[in-house]
CSV table of C-alpha atoms in Angstrom, one decimal:
chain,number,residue,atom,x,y,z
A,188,UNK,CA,0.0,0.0,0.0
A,189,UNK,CA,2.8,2.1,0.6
A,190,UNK,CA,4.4,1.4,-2.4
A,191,UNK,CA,1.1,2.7,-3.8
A,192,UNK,CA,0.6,5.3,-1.9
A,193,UNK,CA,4.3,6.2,-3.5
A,194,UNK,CA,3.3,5.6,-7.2
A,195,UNK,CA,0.5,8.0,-6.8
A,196,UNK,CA,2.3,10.8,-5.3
A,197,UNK,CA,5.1,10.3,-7.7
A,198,UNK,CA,2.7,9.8,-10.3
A,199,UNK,CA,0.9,13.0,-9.7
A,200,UNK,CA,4.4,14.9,-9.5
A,201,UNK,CA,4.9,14.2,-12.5
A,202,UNK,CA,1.5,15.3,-14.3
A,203,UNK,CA,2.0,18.4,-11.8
A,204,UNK,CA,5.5,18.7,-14.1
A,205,UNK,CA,3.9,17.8,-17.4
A,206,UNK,CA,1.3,20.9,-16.7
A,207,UNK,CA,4.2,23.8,-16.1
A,208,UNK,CA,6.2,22.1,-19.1
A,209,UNK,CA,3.2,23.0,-21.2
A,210,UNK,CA,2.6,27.1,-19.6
A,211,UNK,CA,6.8,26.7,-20.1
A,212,UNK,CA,6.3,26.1,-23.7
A,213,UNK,CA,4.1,29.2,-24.2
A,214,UNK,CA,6.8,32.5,-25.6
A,215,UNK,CA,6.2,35.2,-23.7
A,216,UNK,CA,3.9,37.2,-26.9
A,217,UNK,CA,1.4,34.0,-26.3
A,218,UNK,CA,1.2,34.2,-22.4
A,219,UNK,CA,0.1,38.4,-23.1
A,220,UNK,CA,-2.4,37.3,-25.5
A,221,UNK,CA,-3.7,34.1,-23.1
A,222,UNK,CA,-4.1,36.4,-20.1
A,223,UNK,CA,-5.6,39.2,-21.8
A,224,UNK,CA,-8.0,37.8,-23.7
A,225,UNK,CA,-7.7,39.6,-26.7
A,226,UNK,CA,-9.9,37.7,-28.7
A,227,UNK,CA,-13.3,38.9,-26.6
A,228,UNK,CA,-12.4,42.1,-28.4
A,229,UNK,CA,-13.6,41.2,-31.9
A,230,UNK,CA,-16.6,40.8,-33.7
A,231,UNK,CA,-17.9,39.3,-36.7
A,232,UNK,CA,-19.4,41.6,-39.6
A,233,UNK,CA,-22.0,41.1,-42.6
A,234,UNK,CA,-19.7,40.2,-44.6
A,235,UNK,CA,-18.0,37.2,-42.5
A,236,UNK,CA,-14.7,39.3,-41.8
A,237,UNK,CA,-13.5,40.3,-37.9
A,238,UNK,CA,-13.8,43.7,-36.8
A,239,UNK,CA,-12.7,45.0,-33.3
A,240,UNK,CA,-15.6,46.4,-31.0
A,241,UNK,CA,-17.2,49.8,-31.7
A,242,UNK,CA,-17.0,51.0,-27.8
A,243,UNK,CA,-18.4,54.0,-28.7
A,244,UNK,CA,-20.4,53.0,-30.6
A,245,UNK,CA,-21.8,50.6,-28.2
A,246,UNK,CA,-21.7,52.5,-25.6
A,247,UNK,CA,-23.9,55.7,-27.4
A,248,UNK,CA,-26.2,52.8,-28.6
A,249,UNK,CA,-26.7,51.5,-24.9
A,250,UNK,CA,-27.0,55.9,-23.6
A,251,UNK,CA,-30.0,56.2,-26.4
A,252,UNK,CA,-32.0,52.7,-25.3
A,253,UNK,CA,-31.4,54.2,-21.6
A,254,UNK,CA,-32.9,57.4,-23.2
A,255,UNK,CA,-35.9,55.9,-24.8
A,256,UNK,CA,-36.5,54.0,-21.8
A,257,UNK,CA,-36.2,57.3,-19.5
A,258,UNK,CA,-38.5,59.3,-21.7
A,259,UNK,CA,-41.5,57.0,-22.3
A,260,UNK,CA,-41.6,56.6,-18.9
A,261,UNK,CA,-40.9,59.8,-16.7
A,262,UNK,CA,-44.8,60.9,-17.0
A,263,UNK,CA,-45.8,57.9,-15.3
A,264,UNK,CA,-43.1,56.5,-13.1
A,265,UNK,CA,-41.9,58.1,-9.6
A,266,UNK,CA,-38.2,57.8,-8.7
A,267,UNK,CA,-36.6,59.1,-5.5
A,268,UNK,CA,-33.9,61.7,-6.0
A,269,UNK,CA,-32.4,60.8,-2.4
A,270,UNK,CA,-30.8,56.9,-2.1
A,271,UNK,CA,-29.4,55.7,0.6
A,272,UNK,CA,-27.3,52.6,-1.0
A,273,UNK,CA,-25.0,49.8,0.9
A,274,UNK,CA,-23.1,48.0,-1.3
A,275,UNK,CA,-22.3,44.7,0.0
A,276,UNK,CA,-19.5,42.7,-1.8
A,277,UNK,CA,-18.7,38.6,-1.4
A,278,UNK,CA,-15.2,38.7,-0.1
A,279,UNK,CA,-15.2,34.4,0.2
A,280,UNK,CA,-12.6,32.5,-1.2
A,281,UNK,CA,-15.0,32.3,-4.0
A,282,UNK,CA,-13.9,35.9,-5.4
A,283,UNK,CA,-10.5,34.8,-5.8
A,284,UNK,CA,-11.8,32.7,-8.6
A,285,UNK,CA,-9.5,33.7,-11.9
A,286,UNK,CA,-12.3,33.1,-14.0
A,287,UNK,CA,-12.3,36.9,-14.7
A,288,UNK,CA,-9.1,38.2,-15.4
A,289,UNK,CA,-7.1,38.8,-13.4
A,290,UNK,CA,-9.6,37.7,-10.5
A,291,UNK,CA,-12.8,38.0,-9.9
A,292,UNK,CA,-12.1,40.7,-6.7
A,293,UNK,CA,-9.9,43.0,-9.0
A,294,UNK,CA,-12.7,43.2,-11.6
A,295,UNK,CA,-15.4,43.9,-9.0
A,296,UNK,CA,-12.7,46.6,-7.3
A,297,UNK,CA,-12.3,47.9,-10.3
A,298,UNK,CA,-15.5,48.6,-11.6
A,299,UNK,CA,-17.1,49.0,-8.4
A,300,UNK,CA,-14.6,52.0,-8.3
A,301,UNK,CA,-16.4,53.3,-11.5
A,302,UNK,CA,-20.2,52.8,-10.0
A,303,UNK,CA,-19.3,54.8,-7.2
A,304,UNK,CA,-18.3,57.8,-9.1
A,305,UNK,CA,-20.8,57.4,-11.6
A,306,UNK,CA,-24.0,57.0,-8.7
A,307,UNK,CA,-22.8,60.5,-7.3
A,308,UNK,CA,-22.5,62.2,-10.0
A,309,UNK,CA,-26.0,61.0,-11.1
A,310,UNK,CA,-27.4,61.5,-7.8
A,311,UNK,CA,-25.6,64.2,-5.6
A,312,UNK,CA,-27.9,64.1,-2.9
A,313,UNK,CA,-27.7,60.3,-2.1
A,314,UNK,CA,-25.4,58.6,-0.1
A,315,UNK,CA,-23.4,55.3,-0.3
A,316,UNK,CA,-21.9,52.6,2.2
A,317,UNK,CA,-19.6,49.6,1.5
A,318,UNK,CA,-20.2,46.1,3.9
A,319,UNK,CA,-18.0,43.3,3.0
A,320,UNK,CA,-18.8,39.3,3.5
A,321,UNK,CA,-15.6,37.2,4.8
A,322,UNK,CA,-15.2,34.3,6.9
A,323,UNK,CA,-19.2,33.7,7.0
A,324,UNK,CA,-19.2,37.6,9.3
A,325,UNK,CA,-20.5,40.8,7.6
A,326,UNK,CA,-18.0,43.7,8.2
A,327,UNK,CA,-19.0,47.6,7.7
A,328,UNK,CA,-16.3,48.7,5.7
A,329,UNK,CA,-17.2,52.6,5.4
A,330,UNK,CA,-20.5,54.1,7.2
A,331,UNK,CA,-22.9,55.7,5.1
A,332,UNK,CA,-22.2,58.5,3.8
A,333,UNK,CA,-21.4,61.5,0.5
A,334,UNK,CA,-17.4,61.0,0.0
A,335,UNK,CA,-17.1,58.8,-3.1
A,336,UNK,CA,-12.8,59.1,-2.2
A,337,UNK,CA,-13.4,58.0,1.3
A,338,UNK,CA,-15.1,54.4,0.4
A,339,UNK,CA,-13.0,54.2,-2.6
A,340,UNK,CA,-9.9,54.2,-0.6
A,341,UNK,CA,-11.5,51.9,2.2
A,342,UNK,CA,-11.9,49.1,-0.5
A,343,UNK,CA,-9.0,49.3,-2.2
A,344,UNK,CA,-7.2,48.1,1.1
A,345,UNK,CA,-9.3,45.7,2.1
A,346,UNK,CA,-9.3,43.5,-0.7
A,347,UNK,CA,-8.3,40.2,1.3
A,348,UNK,CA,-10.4,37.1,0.0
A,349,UNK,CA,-11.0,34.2,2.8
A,350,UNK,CA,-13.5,31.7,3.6
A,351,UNK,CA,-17.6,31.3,3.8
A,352,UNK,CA,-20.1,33.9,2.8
A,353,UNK,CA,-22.8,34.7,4.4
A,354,UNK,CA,-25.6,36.6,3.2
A,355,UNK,CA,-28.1,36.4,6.0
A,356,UNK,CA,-25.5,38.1,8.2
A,357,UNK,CA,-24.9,40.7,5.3
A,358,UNK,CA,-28.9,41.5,5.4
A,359,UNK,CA,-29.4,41.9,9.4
A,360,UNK,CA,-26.1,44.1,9.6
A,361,UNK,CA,-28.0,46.5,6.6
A,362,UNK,CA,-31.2,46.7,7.6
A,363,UNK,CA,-30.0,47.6,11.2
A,364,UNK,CA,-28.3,50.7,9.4
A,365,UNK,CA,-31.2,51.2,6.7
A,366,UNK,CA,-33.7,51.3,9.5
A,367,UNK,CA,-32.3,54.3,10.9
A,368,UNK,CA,-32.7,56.4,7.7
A,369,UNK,CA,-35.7,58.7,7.5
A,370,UNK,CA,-38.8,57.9,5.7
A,371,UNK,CA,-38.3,60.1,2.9
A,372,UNK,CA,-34.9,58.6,1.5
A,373,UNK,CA,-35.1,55.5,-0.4
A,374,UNK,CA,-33.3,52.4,1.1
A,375,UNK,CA,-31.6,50.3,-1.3
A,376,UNK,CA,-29.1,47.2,-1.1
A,377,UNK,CA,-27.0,46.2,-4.2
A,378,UNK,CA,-25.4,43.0,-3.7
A,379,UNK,CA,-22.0,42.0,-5.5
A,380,UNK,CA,-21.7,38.0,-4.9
A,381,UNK,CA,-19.3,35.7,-6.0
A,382,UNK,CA,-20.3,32.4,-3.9
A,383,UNK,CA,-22.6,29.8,-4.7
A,384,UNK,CA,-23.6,29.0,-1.4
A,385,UNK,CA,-24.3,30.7,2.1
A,386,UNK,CA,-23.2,29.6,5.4
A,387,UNK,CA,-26.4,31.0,7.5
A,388,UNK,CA,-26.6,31.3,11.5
A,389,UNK,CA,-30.6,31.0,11.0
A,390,UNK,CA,-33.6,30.8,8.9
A,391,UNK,CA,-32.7,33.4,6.0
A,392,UNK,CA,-36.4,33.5,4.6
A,393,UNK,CA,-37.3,35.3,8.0
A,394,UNK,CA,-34.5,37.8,7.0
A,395,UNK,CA,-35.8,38.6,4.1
A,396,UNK,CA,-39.1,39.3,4.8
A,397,UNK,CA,-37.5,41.7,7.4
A,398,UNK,CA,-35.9,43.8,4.5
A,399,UNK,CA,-39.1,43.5,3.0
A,400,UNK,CA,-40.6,45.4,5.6
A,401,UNK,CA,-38.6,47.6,6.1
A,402,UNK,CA,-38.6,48.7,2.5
A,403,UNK,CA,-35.5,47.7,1.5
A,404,UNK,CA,-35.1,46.8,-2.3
A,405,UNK,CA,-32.1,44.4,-2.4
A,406,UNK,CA,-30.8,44.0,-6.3
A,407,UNK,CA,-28.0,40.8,-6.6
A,408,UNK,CA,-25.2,40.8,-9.5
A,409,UNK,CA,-23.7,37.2,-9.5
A,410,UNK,CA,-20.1,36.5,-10.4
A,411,UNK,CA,-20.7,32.6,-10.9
A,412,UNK,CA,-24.0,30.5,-11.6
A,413,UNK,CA,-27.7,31.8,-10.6
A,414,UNK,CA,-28.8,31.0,-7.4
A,415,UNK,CA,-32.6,30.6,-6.2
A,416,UNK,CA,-31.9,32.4,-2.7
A,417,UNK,CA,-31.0,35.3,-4.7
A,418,UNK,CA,-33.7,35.8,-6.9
A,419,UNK,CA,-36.1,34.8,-4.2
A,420,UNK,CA,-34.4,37.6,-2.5
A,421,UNK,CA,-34.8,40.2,-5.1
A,422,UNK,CA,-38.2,38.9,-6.1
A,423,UNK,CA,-39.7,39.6,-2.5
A,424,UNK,CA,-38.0,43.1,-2.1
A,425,UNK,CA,-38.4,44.2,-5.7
A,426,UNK,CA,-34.9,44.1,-6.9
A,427,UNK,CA,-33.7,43.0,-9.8
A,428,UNK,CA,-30.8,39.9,-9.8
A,429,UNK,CA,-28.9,39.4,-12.9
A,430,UNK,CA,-25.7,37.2,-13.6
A,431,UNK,CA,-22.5,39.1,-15.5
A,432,UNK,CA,-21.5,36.3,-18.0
A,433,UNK,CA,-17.8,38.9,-19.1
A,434,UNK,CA,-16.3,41.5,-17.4
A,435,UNK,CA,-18.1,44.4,-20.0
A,436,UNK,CA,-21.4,42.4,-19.0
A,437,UNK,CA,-20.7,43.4,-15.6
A,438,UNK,CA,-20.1,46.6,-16.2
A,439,UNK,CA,-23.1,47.0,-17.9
A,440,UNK,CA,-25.4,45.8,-15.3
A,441,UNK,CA,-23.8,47.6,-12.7
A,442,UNK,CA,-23.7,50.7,-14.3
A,443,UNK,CA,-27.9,50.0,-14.6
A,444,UNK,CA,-28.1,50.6,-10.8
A,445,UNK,CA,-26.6,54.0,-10.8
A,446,UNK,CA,-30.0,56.2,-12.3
A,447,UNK,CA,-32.7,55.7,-9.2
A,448,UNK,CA,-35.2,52.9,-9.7
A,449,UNK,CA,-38.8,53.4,-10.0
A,450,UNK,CA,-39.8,53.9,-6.8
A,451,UNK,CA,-42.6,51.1,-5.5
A,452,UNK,CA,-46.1,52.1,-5.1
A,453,UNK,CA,-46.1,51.5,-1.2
A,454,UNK,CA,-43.3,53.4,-0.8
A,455,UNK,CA,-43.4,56.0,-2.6
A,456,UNK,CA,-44.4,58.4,0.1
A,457,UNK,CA,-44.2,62.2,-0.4
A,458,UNK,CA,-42.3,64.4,2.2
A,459,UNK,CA,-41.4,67.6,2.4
A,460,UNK,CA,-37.5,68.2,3.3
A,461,UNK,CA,-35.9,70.8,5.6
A,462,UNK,CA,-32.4,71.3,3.5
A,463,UNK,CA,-29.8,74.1,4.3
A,464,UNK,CA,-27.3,75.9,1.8
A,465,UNK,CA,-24.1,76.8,3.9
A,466,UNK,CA,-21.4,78.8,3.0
A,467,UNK,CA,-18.2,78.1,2.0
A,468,UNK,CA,-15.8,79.1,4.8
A,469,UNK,CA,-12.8,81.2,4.2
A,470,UNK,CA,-9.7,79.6,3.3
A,471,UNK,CA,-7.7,81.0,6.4
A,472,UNK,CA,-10.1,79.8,9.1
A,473,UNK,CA,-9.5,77.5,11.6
A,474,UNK,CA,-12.1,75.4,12.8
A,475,UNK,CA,-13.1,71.7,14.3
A,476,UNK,CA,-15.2,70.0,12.1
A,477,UNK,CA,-18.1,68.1,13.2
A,478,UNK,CA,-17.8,64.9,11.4
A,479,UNK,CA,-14.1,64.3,12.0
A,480,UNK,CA,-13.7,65.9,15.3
A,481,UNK,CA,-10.1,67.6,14.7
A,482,UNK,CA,-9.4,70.6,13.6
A,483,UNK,CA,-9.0,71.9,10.2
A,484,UNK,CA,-8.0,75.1,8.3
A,485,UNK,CA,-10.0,76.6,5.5
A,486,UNK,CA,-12.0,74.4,2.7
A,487,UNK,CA,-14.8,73.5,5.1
A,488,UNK,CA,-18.4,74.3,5.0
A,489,UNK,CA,-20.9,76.4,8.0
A,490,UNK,CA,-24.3,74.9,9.0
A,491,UNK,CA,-26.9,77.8,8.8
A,492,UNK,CA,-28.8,76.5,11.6
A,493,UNK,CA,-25.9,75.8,14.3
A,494,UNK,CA,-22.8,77.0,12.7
A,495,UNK,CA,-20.9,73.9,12.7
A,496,UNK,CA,-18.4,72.9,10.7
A,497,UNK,CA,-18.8,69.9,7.9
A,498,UNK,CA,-16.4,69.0,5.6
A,499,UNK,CA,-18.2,68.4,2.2
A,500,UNK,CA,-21.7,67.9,0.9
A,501,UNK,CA,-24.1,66.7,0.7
A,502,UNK,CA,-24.0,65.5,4.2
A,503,UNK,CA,-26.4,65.8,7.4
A,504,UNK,CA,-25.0,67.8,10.0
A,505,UNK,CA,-23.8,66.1,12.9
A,506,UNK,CA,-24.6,68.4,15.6
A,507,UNK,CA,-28.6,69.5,14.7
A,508,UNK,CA,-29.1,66.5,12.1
A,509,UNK,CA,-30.3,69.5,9.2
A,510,UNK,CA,-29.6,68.5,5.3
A,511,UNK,CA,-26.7,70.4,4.1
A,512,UNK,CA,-26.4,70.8,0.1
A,513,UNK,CA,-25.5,72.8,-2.1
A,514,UNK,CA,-27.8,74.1,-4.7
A,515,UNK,CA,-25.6,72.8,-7.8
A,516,UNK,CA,-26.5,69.1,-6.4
A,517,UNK,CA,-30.5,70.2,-6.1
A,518,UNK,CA,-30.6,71.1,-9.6
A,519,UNK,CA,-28.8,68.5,-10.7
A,520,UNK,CA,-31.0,65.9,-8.8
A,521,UNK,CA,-33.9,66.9,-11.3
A,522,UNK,CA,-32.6,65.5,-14.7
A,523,UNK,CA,-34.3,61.7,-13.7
A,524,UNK,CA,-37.6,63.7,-13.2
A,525,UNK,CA,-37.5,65.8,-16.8
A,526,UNK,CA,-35.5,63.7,-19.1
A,527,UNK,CA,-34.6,65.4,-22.5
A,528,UNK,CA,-36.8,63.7,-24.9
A,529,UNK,CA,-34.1,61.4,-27.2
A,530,UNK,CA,-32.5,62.5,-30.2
A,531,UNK,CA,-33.1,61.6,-33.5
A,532,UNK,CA,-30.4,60.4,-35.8
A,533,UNK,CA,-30.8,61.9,-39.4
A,534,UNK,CA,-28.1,61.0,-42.5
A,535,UNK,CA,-26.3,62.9,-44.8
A,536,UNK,CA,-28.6,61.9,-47.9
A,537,UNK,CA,-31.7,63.1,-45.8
A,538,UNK,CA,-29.7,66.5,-45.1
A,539,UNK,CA,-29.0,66.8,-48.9
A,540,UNK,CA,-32.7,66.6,-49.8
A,541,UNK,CA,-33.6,70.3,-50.5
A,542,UNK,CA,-36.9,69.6,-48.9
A,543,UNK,CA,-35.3,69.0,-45.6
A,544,UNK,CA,-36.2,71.5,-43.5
A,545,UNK,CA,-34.1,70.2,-40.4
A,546,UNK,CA,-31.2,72.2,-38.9
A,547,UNK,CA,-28.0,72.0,-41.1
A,548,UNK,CA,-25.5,72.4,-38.6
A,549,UNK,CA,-24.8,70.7,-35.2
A,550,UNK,CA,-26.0,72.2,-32.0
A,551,UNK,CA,-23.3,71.5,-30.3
A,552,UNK,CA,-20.4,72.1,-32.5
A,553,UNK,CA,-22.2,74.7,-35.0
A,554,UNK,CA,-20.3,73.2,-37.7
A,555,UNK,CA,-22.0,71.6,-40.7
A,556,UNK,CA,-23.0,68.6,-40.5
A,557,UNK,CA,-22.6,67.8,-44.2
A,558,UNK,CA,-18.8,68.5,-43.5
A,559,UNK,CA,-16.9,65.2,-43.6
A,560,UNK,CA,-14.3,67.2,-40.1
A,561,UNK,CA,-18.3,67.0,-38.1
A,562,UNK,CA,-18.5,63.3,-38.2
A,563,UNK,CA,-21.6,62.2,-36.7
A,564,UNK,CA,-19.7,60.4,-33.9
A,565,UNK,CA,-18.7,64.1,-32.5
A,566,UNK,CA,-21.9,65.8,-32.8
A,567,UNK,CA,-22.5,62.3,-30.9
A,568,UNK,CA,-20.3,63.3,-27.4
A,569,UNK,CA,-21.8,67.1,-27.4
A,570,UNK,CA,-25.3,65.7,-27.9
């Protein structure tokens, strides 16, 4: 049995030796093109021939469908203009998975990097907080809150992948936050997971009907293969779960999540909203702001109500709990509830006809648009 035992060892050595002679064989021009993928990148044509990927092209496409979409439905459909959003992400041994390159973890940093950015600048009066899943225990990585830097900084160095994940933990730890928000702001989980299980302390049904009321719509994005508990989850709470099958689908379905939802019929409760407008304090003052508690100079902003200190907006002061924006981020807010109706793409040949009575030139660029310099693709980006 030994002598087995031996064989086997030795004999799996030696398919162990066979496997690096084979990545050995590889030049160094075939490993780039193995770990990059490069193929993805193309796409076959009318004709039969491979073309490389219009991103722009795509990517104006996928704006104008979000357009249509937007416009047909505004008149009828109520969204909230302030989210509070925790974004929980599955940091199990399952998001070390390579099946995205490099890892699944670096693709979800990377783009979840992108989402935050992208949420803010769509909705300036909403606020965002990170919890992450490892070792079966839900963590708060960064409290709620209007500083895309600040949680974008907290994930990058806490990118560590180990053990179970939980996501009945993940739920109790966000609807104890969520349930402290006021009844006007819209409370909203988006879940990034990468496990195909869940090590539960208890009965994870009676979770979720606790998110459900407590009004929290919990959306899932899955890394691996579809899983009932998650749509079940999304289902109940009126989310929406959706598996990335690339890293651009990914993208694409996380980038869905940054325009506000429609809000839910029982939800959607109307409030009116005691907001202050500070001022900007001068650059030479010396303060202690409120949220930190230290003392700063300059580059800080004065509550109207208590005059204390913050540090940025939007925010909620911390010392008489008033709404601090600016009004820049009000006006911006309004652009989900009076969409610009779509554009409407018009050739060259219907610009020649001399009984077109359509603008000539671009709005944006005001050159001609029968000059071949104002391709349609720029009158594209300024429209």
């Amino acid at each position: 049995m030994n002598n087995g035992a031996g064989r086997r060892i030795n004999g799996g050595a030696e398919e162990d030796d066979d496997e690096d002679d084979v990545n050995g064989d590889l030049d160094a021009w075939e490993r780039t093109y193995t770990d990059e993928r490069s193929w993805e990148s193309l796409q076959e044509d009318e004709s039969g021939m491979l073309r490389p990927i219009d991103n722009q092209a795509l990517y104006h496409s996928q704006y104008r469908r979000r357009l249509r979409s937007l416009s047909s439905t505004a008149a009828r459909i109520q969204k909230g203009l302030i989210r509070y959003l925790y974004i929980v992400i599955d940091l199990s041994r399952a998001a070390s998975e390579m099946d995205f390159r490099p890892s699944r973890i670096a693709v979800i940093a990377k783009h979840v990097e992108t989402f935050i950015r992208e949420f803010f600048y769509q909705n300036p009066l909403s606020q965002v907080g990170i919890v992450t899943i490892k070792d079966g225990v839900a963590h708060c990585l960064t409290d709620i809150g209007g500083s895309p830097e600040s949680h974008i900084n907290a994930l990058m160095k806490k990118l560590e992948c180990s053990g179970d994940s939980s996501l009945q933990n993940a739920l109790d730890l966000v609807d104890g936050y969520l349930n402290q928000i006021p009844s006007y702001g819209h409370r909203e989980v988006l879940i990034l997971y990468s496990a195909l299980s869940t090590c539960d302390p208890g009965d994870i049904m009676d979770t979720i009907q606790k998110c459900r009321k407590s009004k929290i719509r919990c959306s899932v994005i899955g890394l691996a293969a579809e899983m009932f508990i998650c749509k079940h989850l999304c289902q109940e709470t009126g989310g929406t779960y959706s598996v990335a099958l690339d890293e651009s689908h990914f993208k694409e379905l996380i980038l869905e999540h940054a325009p506000p939802p429609p809000a839910i019929a029982e939800f959607a409760v109307a409030n009116l909203i005691k907001m202050g407008f500070p001022q900007r304090a001068a650059e030479g003052s010396i303060s202690i702001c409120s949220c930190h508690k230290e003392a700063k100079v300059g580059a800080g902003y004065t509550c109207p109500r208590c005059k204390a200190r913050a540090c940025e907006l939007p925010t909620e002061c911390c010392v008489c709990g008033l709404t601090l924006v600016s009004s820049p981020h009000l006006a911006r807010s309004y652009h989900h509830l009076f969409p610009i109706a779509p554009f409407d793409e018009v050739t060259s040949s219907h610009l020649n006809n001399p009984n077109c009575k359509l603008q000539r030139n671009c709005f944006g660029c005001q050159q001609s648009l029968l000059d071949p310099e104002c391709d349609l693709l720029i009158c594209i980006n300024y429209c």
